[in-house]
mmCIF file of N, CA, C and O in Angstrom:
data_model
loop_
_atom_site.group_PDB
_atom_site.id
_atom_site.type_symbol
_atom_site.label_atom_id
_atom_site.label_comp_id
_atom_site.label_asym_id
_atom_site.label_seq_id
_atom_site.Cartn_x
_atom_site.Cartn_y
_atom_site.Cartn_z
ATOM 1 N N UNK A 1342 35.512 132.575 -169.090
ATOM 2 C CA UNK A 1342 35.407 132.076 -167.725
ATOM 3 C C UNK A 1342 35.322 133.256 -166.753
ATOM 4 O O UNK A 1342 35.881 134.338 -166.929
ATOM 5 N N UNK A 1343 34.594 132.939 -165.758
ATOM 6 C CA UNK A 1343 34.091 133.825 -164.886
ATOM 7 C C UNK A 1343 34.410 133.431 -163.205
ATOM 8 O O UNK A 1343 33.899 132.452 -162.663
ATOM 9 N N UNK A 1344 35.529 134.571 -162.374
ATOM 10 C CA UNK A 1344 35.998 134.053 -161.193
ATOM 11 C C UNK A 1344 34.875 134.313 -160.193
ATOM 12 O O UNK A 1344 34.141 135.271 -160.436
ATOM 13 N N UNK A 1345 34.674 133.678 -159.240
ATOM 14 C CA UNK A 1345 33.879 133.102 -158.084
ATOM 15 C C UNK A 1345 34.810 133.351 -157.032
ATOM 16 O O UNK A 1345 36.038 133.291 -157.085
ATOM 17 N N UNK A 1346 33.916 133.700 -155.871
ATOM 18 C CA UNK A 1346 35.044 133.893 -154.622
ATOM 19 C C UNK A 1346 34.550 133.834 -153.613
ATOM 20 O O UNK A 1346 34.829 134.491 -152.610
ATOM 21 N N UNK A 1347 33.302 132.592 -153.819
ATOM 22 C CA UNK A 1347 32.248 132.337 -153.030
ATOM 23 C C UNK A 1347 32.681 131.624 -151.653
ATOM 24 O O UNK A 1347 32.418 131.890 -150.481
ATOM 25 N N UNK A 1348 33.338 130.757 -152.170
ATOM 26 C CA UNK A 1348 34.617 129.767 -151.810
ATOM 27 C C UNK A 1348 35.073 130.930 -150.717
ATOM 28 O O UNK A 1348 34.760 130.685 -149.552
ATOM 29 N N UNK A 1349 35.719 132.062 -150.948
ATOM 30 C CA UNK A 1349 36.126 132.435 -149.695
ATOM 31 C C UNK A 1349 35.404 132.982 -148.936
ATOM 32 O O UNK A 1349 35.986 133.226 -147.879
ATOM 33 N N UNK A 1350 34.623 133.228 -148.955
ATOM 34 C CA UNK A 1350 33.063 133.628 -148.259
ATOM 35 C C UNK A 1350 32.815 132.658 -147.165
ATOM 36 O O UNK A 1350 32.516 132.966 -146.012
ATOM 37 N N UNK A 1351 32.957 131.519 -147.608
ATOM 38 C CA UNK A 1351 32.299 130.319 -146.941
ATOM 39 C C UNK A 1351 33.290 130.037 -145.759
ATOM 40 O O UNK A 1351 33.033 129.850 -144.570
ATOM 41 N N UNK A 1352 34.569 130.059 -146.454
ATOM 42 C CA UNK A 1352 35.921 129.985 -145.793
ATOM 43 C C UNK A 1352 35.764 130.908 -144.261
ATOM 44 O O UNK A 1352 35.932 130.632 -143.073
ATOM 45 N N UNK A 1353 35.338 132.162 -145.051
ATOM 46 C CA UNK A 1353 35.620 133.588 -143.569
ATOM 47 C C UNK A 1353 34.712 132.922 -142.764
ATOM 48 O O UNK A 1353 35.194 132.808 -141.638
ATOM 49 N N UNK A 1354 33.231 132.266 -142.876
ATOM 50 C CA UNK A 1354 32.206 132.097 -142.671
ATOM 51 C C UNK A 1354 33.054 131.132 -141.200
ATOM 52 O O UNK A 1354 33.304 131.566 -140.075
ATOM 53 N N UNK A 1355 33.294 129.903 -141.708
ATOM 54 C CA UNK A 1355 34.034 128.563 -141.126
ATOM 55 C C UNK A 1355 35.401 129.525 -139.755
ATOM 56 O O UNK A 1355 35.877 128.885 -138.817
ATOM 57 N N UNK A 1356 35.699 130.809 -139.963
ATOM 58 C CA UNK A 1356 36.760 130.720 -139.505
ATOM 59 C C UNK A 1356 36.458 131.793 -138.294
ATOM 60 O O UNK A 1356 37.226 132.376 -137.528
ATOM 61 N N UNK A 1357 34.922 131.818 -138.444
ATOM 62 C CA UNK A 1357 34.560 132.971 -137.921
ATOM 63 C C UNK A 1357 35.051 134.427 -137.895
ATOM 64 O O UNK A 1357 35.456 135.058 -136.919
ATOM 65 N N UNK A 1358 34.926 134.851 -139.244
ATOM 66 C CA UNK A 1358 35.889 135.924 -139.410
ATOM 67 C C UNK A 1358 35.047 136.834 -140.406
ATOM 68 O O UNK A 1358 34.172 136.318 -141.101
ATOM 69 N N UNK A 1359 35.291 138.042 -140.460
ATOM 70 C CA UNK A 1359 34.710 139.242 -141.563
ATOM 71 C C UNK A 1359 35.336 139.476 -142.326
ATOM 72 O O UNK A 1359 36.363 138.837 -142.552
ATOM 73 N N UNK A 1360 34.981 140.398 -142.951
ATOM 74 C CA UNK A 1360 35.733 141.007 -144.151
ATOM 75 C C UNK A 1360 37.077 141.879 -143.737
ATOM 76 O O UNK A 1360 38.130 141.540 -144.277
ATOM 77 N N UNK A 1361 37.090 142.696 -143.048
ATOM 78 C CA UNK A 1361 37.567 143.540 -142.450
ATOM 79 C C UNK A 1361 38.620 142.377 -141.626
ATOM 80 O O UNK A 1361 39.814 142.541 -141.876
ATOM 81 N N UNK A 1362 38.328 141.397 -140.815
ATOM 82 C CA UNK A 1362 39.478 140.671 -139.926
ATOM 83 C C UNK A 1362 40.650 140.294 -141.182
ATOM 84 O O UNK A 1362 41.849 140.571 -141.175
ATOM 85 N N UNK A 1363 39.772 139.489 -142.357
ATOM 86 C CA UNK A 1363 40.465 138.896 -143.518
ATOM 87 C C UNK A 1363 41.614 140.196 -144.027
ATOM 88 O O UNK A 1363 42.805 139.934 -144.199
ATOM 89 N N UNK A 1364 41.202 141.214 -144.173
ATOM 90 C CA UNK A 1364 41.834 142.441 -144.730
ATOM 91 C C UNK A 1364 43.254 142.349 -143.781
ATOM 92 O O UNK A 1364 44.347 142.074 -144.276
ATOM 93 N N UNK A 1365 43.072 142.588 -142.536
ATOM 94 C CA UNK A 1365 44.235 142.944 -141.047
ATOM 95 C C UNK A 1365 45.074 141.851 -141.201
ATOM 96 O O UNK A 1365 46.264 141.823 -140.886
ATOM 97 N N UNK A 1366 44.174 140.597 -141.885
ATOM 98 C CA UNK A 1366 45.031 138.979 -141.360
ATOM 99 C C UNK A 1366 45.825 139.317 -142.741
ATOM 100 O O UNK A 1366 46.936 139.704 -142.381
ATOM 101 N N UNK A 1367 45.777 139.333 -143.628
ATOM 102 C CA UNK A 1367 46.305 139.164 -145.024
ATOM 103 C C UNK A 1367 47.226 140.253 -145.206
ATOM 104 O O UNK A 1367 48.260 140.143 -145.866
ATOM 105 N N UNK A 1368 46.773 141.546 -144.492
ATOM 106 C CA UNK A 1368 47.677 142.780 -145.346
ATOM 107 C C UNK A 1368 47.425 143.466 -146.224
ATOM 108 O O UNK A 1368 48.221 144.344 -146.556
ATOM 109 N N UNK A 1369 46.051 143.253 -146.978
ATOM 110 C CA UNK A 1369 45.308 143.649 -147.908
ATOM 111 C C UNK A 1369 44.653 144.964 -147.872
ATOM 112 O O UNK A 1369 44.118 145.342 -146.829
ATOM 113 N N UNK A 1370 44.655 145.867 -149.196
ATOM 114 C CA UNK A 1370 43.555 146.812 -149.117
ATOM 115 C C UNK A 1370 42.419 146.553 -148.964
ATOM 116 O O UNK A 1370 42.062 145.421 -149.290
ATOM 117 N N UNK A 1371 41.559 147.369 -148.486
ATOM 118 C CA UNK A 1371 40.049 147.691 -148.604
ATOM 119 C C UNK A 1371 39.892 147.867 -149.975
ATOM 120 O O UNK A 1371 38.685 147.785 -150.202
ATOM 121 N N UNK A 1372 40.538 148.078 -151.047
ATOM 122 C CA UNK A 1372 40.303 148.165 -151.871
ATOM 123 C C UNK A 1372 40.040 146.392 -152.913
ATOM 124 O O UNK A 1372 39.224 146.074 -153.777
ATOM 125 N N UNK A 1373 40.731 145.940 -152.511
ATOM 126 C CA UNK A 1373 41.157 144.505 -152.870
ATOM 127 C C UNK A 1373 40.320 143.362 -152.092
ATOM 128 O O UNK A 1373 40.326 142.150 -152.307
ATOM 129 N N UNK A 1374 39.598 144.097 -151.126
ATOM 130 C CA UNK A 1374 38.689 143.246 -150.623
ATOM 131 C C UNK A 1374 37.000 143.698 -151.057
ATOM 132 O O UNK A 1374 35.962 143.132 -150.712
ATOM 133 N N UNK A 1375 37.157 144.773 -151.828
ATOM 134 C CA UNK A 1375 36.069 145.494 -152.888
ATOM 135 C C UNK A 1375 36.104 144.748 -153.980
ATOM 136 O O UNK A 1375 34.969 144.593 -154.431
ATOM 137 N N UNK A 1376 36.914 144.231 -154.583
ATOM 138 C CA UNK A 1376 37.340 143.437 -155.870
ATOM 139 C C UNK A 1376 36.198 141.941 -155.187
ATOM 140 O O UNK A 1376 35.001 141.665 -155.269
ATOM 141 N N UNK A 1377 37.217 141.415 -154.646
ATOM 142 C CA UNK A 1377 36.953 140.164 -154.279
ATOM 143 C C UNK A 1377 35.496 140.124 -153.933
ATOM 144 O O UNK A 1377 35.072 139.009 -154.236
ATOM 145 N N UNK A 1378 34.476 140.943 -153.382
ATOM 146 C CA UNK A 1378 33.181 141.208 -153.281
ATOM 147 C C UNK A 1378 32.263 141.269 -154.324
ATOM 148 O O UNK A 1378 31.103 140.856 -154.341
ATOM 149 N N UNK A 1379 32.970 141.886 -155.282
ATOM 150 C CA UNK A 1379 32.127 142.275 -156.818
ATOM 151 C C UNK A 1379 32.496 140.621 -157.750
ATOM 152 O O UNK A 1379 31.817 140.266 -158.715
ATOM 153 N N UNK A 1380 33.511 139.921 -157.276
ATOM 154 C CA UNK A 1380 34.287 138.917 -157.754
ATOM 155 C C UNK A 1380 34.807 139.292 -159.248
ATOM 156 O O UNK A 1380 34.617 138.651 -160.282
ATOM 157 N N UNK A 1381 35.689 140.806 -159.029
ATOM 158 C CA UNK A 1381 36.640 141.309 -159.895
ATOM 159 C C UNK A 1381 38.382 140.610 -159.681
ATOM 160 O O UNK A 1381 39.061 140.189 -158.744
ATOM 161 N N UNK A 1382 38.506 140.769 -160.874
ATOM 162 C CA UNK A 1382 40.047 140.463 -160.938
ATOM 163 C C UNK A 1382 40.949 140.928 -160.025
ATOM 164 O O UNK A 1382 41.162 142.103 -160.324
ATOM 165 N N UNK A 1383 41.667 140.582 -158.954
ATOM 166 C CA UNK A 1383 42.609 140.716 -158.356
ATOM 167 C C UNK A 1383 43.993 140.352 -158.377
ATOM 168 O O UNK A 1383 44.244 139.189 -158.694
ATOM 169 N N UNK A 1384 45.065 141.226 -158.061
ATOM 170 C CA UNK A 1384 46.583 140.503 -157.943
ATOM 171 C C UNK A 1384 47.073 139.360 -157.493
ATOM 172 O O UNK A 1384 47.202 139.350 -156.269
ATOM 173 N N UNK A 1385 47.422 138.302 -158.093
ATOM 174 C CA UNK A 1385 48.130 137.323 -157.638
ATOM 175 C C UNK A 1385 48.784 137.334 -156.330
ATOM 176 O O UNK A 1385 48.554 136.367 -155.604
ATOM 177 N N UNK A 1386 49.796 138.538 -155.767
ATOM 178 C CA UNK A 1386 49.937 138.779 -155.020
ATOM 179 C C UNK A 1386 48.709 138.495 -153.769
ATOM 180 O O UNK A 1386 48.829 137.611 -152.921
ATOM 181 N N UNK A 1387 47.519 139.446 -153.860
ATOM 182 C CA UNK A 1387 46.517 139.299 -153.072
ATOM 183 C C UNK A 1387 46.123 137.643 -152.466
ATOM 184 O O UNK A 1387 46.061 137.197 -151.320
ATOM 185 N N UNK A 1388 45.888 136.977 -153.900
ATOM 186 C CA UNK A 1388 45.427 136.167 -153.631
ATOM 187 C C UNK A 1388 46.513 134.869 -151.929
ATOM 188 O O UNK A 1388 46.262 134.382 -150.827
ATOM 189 N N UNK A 1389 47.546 134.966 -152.838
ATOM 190 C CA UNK A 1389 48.949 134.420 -151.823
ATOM 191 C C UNK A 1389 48.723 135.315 -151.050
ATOM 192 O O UNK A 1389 49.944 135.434 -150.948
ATOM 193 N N UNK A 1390 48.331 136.105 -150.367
ATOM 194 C CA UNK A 1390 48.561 136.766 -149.095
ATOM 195 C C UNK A 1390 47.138 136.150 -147.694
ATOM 196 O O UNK A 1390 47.062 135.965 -146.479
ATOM 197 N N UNK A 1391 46.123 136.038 -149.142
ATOM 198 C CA UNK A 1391 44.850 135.590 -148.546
ATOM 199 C C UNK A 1391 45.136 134.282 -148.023
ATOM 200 O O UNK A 1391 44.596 134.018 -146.949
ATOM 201 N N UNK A 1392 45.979 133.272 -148.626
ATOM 202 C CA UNK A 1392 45.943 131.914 -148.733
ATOM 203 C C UNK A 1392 47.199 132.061 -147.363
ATOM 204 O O UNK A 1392 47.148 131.208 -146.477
ATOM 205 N N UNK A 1393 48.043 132.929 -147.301
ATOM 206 C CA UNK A 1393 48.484 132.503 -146.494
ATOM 207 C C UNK A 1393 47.919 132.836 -145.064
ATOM 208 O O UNK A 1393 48.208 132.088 -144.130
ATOM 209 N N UNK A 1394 47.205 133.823 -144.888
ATOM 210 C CA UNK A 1394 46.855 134.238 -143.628
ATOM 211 C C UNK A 1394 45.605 133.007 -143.651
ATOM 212 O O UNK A 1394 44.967 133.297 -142.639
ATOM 213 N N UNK A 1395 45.370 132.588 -143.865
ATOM 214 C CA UNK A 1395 43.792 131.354 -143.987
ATOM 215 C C UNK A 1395 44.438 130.028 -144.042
ATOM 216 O O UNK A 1395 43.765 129.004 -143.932
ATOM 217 N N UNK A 1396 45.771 130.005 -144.215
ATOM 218 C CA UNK A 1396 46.608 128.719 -144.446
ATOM 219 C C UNK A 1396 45.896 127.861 -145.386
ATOM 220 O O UNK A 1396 45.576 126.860 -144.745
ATOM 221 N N UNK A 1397 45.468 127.754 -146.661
ATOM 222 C CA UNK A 1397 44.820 127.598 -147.249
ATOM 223 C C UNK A 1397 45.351 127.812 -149.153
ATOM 224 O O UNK A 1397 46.144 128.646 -149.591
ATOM 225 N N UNK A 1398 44.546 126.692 -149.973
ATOM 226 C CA UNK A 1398 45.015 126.876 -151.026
ATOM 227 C C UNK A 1398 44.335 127.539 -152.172
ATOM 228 O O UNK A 1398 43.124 127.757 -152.201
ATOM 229 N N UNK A 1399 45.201 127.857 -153.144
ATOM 230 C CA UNK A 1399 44.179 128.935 -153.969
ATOM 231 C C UNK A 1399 42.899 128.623 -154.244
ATOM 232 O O UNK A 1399 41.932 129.385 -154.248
ATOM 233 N N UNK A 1400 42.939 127.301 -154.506
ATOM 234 C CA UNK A 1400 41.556 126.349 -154.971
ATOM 235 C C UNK A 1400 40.303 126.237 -154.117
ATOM 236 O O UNK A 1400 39.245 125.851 -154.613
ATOM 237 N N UNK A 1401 40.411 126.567 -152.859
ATOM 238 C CA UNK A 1401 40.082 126.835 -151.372
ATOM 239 C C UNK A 1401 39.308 127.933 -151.601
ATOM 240 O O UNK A 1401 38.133 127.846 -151.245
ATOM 241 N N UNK A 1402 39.763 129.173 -152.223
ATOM 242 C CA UNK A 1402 38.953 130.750 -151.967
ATOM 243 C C UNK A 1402 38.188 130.719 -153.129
ATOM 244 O O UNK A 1402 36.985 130.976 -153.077
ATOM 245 N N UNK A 1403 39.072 130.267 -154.774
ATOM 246 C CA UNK A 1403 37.999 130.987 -155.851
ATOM 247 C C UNK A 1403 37.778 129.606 -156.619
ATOM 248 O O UNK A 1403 38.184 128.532 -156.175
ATOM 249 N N UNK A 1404 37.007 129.772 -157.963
ATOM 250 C CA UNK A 1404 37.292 128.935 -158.844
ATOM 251 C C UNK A 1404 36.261 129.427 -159.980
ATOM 252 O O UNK A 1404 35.196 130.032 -159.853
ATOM 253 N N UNK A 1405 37.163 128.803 -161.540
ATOM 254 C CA UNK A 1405 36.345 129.493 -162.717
ATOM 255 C C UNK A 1405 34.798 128.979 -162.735
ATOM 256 O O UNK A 1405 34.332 127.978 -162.190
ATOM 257 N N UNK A 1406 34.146 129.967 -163.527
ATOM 258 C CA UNK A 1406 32.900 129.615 -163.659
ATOM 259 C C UNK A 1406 32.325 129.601 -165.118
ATOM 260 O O UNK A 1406 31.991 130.679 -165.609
ATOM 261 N N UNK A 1407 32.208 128.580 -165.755
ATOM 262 C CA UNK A 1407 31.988 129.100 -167.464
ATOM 263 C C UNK A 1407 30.982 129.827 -167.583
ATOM 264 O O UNK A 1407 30.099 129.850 -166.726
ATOM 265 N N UNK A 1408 30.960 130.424 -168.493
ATOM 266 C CA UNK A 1408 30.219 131.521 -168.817
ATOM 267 C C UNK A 1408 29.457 130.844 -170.406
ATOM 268 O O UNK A 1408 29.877 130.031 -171.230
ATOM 269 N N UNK A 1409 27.989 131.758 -170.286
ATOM 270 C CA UNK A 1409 27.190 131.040 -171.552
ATOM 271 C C UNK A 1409 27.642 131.093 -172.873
ATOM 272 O O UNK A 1409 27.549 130.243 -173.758
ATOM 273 N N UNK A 1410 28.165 132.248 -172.886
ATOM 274 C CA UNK A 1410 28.876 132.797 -174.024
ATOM 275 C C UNK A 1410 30.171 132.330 -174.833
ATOM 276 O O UNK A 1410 30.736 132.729 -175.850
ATOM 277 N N UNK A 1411 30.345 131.482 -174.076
ATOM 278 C CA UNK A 1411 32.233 130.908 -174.414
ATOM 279 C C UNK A 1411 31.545 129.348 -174.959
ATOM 280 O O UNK A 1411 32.290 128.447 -175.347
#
């Protein structure tokens, strides 16, 4: 399975917000908002920080994607 984080894309999109606002609102690295771009694995932590500054649930930002191979 393959994570998606398209979902929060759409989200920043709706909230009128960037990448960079999401980073300030959450508490997050620039680094961790590099992850989430490439839709690399990120800390749990991250994710709860995202959800809370967006008031919003995990299911809200990402979700699996099967992959051909599995």
């Amino acid at each position: 399975m393959a994570i998606s984080y398209k979902k929060l894309w759409k989200l920043l999109i709706d909230h009128d917000m960037k990448k960079k606002d999401l980073q300030v609102a959450a508490g997050i690295s620039s680094a961790s908002v590099t992850k989430l771009a490439k839709n690399e694995n990120v800390n749990t932590e991250v994710l709860q920080k995202i959800c809370a500054a967006l008031n919003c649930d995990i299911g809200d930002i990402m979700e699996m994607i099967p992959q051909d191979d599995e």
